[in-house]
CSV table of C-alpha atoms in Angstrom, one decimal:
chain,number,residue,atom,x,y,z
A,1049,UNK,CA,-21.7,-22.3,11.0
A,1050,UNK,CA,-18.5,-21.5,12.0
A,1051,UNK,CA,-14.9,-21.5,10.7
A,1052,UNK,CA,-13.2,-24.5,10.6
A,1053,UNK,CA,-9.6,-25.2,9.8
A,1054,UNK,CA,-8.2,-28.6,9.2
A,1055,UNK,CA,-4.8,-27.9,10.1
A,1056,UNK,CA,-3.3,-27.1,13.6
A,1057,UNK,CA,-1.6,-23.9,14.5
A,1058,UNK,CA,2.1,-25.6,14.4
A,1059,UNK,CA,1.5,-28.0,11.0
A,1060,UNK,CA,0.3,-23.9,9.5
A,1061,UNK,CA,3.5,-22.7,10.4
A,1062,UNK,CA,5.7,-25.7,8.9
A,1063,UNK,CA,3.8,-25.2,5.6
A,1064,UNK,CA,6.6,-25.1,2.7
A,1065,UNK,CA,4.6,-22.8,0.5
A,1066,UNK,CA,8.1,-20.8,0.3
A,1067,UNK,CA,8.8,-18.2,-1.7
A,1068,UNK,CA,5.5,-17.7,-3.0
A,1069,UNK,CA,4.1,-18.0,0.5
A,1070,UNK,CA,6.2,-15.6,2.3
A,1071,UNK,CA,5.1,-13.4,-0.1
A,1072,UNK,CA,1.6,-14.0,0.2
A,1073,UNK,CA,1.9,-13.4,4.0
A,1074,UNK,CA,4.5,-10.2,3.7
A,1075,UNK,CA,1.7,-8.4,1.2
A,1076,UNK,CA,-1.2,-9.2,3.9
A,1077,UNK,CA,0.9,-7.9,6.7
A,1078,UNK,CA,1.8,-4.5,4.6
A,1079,UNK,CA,-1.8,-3.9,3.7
A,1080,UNK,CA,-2.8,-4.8,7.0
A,1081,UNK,CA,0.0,-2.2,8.9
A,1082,UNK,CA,-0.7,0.1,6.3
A,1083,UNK,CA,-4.9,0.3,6.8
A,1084,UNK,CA,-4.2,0.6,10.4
A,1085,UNK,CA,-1.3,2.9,10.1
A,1086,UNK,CA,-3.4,5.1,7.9
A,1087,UNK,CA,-6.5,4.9,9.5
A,1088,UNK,CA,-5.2,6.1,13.0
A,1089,UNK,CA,-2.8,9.1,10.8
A,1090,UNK,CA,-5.7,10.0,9.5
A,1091,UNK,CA,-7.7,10.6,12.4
A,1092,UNK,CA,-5.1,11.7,14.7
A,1093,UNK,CA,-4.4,14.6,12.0
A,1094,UNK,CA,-7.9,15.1,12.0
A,1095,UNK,CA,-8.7,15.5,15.6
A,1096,UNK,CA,-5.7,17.5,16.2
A,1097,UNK,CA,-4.5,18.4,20.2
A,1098,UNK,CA,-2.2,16.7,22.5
A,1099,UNK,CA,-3.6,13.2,21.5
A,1100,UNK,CA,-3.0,14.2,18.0
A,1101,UNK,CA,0.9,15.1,17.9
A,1102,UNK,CA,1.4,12.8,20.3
A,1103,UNK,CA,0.3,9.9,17.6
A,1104,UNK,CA,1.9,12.0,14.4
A,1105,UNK,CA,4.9,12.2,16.9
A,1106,UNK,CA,5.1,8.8,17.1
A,1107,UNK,CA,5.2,7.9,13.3
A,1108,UNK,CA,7.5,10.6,12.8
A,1109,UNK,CA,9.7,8.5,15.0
A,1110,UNK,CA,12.4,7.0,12.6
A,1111,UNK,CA,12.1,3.3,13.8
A,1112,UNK,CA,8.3,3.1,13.2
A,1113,UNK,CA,9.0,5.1,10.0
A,1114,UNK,CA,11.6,1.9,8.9
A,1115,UNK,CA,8.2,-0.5,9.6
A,1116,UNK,CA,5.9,1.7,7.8
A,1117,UNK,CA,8.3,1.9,5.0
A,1118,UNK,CA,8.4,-1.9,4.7
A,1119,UNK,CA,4.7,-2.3,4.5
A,1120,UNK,CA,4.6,0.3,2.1
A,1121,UNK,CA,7.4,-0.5,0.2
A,1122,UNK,CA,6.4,-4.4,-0.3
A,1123,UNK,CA,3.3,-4.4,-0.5
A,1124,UNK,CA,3.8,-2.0,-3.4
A,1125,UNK,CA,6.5,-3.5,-5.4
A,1126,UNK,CA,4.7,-7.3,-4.7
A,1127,UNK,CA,1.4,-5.8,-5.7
A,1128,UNK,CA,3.2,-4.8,-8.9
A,1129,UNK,CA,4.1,-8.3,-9.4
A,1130,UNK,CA,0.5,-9.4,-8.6
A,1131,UNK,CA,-1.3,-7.2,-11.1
A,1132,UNK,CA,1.6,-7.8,-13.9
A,1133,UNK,CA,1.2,-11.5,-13.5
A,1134,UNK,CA,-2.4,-11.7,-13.3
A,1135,UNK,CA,-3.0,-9.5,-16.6
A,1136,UNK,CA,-0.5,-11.5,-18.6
A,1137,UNK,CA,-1.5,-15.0,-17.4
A,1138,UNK,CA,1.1,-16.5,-19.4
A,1139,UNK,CA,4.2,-15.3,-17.4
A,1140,UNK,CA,2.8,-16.7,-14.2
A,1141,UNK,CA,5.0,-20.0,-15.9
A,1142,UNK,CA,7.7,-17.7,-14.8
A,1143,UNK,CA,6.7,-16.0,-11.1
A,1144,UNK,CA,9.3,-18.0,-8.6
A,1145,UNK,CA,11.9,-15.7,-11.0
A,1146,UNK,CA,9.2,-12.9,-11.0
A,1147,UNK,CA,9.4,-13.3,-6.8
A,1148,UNK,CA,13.3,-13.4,-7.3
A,1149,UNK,CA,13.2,-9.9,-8.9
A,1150,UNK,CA,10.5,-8.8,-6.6
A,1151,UNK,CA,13.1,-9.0,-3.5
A,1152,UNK,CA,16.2,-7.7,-5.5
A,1153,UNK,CA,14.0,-4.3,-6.1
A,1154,UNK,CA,12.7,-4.5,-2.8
A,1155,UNK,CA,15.8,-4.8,-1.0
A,1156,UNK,CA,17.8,-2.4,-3.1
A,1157,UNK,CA,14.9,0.4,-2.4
A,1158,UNK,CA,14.1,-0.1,1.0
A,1159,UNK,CA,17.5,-0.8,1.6
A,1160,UNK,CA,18.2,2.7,0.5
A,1161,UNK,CA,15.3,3.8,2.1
A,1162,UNK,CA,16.3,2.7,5.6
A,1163,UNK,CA,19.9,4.1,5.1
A,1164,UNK,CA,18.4,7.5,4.9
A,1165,UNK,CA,16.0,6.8,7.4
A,1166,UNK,CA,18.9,6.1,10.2
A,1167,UNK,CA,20.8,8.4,8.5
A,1168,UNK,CA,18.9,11.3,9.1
A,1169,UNK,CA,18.0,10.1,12.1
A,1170,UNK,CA,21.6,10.5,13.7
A,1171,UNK,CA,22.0,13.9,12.5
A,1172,UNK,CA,23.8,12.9,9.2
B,466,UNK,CA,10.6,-27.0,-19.4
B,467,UNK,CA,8.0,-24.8,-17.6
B,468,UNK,CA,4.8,-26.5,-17.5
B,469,UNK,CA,2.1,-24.6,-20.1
B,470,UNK,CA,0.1,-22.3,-18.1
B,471,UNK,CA,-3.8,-23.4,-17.6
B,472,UNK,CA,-4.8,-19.6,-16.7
B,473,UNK,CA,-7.4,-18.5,-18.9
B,474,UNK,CA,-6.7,-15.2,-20.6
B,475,UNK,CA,-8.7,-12.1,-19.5
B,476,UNK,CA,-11.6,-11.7,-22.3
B,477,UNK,CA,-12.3,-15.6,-21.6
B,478,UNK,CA,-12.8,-15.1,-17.8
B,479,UNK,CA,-15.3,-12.8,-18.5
B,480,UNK,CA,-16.0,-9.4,-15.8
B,481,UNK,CA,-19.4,-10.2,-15.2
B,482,UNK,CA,-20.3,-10.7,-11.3
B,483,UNK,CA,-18.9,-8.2,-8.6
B,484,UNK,CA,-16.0,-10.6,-7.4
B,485,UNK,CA,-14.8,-10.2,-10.5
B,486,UNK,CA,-15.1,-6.3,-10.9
B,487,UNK,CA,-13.4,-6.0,-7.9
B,488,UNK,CA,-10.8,-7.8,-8.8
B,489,UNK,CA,-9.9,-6.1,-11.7
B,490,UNK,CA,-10.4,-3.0,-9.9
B,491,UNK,CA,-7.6,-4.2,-7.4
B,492,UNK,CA,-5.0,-4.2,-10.2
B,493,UNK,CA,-6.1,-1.6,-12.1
B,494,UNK,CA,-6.5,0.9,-8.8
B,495,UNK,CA,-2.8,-0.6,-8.4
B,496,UNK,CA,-1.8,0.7,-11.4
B,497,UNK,CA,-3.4,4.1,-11.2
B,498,UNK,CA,-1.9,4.3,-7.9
B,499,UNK,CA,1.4,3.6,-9.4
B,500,UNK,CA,0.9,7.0,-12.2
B,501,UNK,CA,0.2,9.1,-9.8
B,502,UNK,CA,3.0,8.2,-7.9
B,503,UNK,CA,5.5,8.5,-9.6
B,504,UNK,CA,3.8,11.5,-11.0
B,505,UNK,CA,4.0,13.0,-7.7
B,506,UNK,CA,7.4,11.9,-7.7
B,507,UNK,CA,8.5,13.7,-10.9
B,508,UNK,CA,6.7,16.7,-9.4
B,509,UNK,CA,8.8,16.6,-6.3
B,510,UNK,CA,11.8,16.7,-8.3
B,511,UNK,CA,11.3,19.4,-10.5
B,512,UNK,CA,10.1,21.3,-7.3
B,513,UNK,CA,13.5,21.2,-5.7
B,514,UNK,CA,13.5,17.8,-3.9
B,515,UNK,CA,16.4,16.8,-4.6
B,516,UNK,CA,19.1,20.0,-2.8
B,517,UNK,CA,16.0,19.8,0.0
B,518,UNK,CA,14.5,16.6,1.0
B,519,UNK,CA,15.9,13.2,1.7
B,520,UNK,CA,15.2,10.0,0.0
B,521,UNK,CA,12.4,9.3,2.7
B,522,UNK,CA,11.1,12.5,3.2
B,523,UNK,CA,10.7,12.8,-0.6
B,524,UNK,CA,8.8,8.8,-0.6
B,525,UNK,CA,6.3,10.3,1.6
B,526,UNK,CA,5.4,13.2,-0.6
B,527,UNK,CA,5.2,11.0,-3.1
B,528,UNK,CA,2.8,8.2,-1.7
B,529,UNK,CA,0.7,11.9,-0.5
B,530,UNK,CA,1.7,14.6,-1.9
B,531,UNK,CA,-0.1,16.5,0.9
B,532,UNK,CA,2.1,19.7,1.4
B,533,UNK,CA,2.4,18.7,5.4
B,534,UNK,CA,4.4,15.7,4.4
B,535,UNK,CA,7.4,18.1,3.6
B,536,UNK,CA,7.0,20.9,6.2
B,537,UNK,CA,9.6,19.3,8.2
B,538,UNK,CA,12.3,19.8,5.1
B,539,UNK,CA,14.5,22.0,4.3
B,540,UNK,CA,12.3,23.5,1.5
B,541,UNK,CA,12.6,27.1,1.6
B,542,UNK,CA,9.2,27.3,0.5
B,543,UNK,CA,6.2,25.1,0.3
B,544,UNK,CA,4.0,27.3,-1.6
B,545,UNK,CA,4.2,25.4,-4.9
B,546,UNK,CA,3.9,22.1,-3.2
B,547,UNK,CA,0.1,23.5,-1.5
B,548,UNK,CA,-0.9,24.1,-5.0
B,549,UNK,CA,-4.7,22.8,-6.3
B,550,UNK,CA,-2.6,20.4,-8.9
B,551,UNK,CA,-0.8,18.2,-6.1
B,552,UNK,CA,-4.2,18.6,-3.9
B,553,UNK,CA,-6.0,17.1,-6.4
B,554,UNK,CA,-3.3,14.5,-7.2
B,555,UNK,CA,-3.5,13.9,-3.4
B,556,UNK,CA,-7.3,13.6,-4.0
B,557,UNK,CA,-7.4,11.0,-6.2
B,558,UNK,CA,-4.6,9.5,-4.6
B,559,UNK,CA,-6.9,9.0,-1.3
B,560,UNK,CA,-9.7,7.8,-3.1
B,561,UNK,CA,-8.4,5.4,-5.0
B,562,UNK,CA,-6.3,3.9,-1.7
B,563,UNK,CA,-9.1,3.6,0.0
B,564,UNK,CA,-11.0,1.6,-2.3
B,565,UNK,CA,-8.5,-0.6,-3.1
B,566,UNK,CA,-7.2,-0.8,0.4
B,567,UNK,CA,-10.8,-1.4,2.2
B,568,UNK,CA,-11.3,-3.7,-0.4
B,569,UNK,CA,-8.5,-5.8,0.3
B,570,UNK,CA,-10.0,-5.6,4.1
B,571,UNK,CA,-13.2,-7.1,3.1
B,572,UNK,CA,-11.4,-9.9,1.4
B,573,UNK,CA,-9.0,-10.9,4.4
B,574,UNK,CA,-12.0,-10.9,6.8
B,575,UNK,CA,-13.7,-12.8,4.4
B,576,UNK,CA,-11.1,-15.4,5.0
B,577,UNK,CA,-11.7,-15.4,8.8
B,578,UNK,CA,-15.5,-14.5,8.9
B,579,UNK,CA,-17.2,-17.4,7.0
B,580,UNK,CA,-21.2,-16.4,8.3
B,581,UNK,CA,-23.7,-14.9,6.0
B,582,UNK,CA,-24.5,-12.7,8.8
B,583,UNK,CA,-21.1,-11.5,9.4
B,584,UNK,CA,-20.0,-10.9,6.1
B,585,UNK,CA,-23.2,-8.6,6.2
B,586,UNK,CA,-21.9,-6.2,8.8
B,587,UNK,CA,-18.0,-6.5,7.6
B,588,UNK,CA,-19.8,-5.0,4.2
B,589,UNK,CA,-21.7,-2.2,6.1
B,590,UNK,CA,-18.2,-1.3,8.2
B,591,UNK,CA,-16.7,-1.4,5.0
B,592,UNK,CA,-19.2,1.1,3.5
B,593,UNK,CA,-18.6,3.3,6.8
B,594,UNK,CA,-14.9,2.9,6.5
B,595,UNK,CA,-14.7,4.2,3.2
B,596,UNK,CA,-16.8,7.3,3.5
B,597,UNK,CA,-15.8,8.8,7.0
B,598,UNK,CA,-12.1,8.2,5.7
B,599,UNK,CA,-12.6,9.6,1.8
B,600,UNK,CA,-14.6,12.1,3.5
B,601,UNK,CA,-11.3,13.2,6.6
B,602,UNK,CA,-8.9,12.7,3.8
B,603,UNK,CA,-10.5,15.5,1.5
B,604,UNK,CA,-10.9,17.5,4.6
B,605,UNK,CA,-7.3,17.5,5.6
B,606,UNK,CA,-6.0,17.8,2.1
B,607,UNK,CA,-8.1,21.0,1.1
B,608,UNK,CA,-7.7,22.5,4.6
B,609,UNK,CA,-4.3,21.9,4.8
């Protein structure tokens, strides 16, 4: 049988799961980018040649290096949130403040993170 | 006032069918993840990281600590970091990511792909998936 959803496409997108949701959605998206980022690193480094450097070149490239970081960077710091939440069931009471913390360490790292990125990348 | 939590604690849940493995082994892979991180990122600055990489340049070493992640620094020499401890930090590194990140594939398509039969060959991908890339990774990091 196949899938079938009970919600259109538009009522999906004006669900007001909010913080918690976005979240949900980021950490799918950064696993997601990272698996495929990975995957093709991995094989391009693997298979070497033209084809090769020209996909290594690519994420050495500081704009694709400013998305990789943010699917790295959330998914890790969200994921830490995830697994500290889920082992101590109690302070999932608590996770819309967890989520609040989440984004302040997020955004203070990747923030940093980017800086250098752009940084670098003008010659700085 | 916070509503009391309903979640049962760990021991009651039990970890007795393979959803349930796997789902601890998503955290805990998390966490191991995490050690060797941040051991890789100790490592990086005892090495010298901090008068020779940037902040980015020393986040890659640390998620793989692969010594072709800091070729492109101003290292004066990567000797140290091409050592057999960081290659088989890298190691385990790799093979816990790609458990825990194929993993985490199977259960998004799982989501999406809702027939017996097709959950069937998502597992057998994910079986293929896991060896070919444990099996490039340890390749590139002992070759390397």
């Amino acid at each position: 049988m196949g899938l079938k959803r009970d919600v259109s496409l538009m009522t999906a997108l004006r669900y007001k799961g909010q913080g918690p949701f976005l979240t949900y959605i980021l950490h799918r998206i950064g696993g997601l980018g990272m698996a495929v980022f990975i995957s093709i690193h991995l094989l391009a480094s693997f298979l070497g040649g033209s084809g090769g450097r020209f996909v290594n070149n690519i994420y050495q490239n500081w704009a694709f290096q400013i998305f990789i970081f943010f699917c790295v960077l959330f998914h890790a710091i969200n994921g830490l949130r995830i697994t500290i939440l889920d082992l101590f069931p109690k302070l999932i009471e608590y996770h819309r403040q967890a989520i609040t913390i989440e984004w302040a360490a997020f955004l203070a790292i990747y923030g940093f993170a980017v800086f250098n990125i752009i940084r670098t990348a003008l010659g700085g | 006032m916070a509503a009391k939590s309903r979640n049962l604690s760990i021991a009651k849940r039990g970890l007795m069918s393979f959803e349930t493995i796997m789902w601890a082994f998503t955290r805990l892979s998390a966490l191991g993840m995490y050690v060797l991180i941040i051991f890789g990122l100790i490592g990086a600055l005892i090495m010298g990281a901090r008068r020779n990489m940037n902040f980015a340049d020393v986040m890659r070493w640390a998620f793989m600590p692969n010594v072709t992640h800091v070729e492109n620094t101003n290292l004066p020499d990567t000797t140290p970091w091409a050592s057999p401890l960081w290659k088989l930090t890298a190691s385990a590194l790799l093979v816990i990511a790609v458990g825990h990140g194929v993993h985490g594939l199977v259960v998004i398509a799982d989501d999406y792909i809702v027939t017996a039969r097709g959950r069937q060959i998502v597992r057998i991908l994910s079986g293929v998936m896991i060896l070919s890339m444990i099996g490039i990774g340890l390749y590139l990091i002992w070759t390397s």
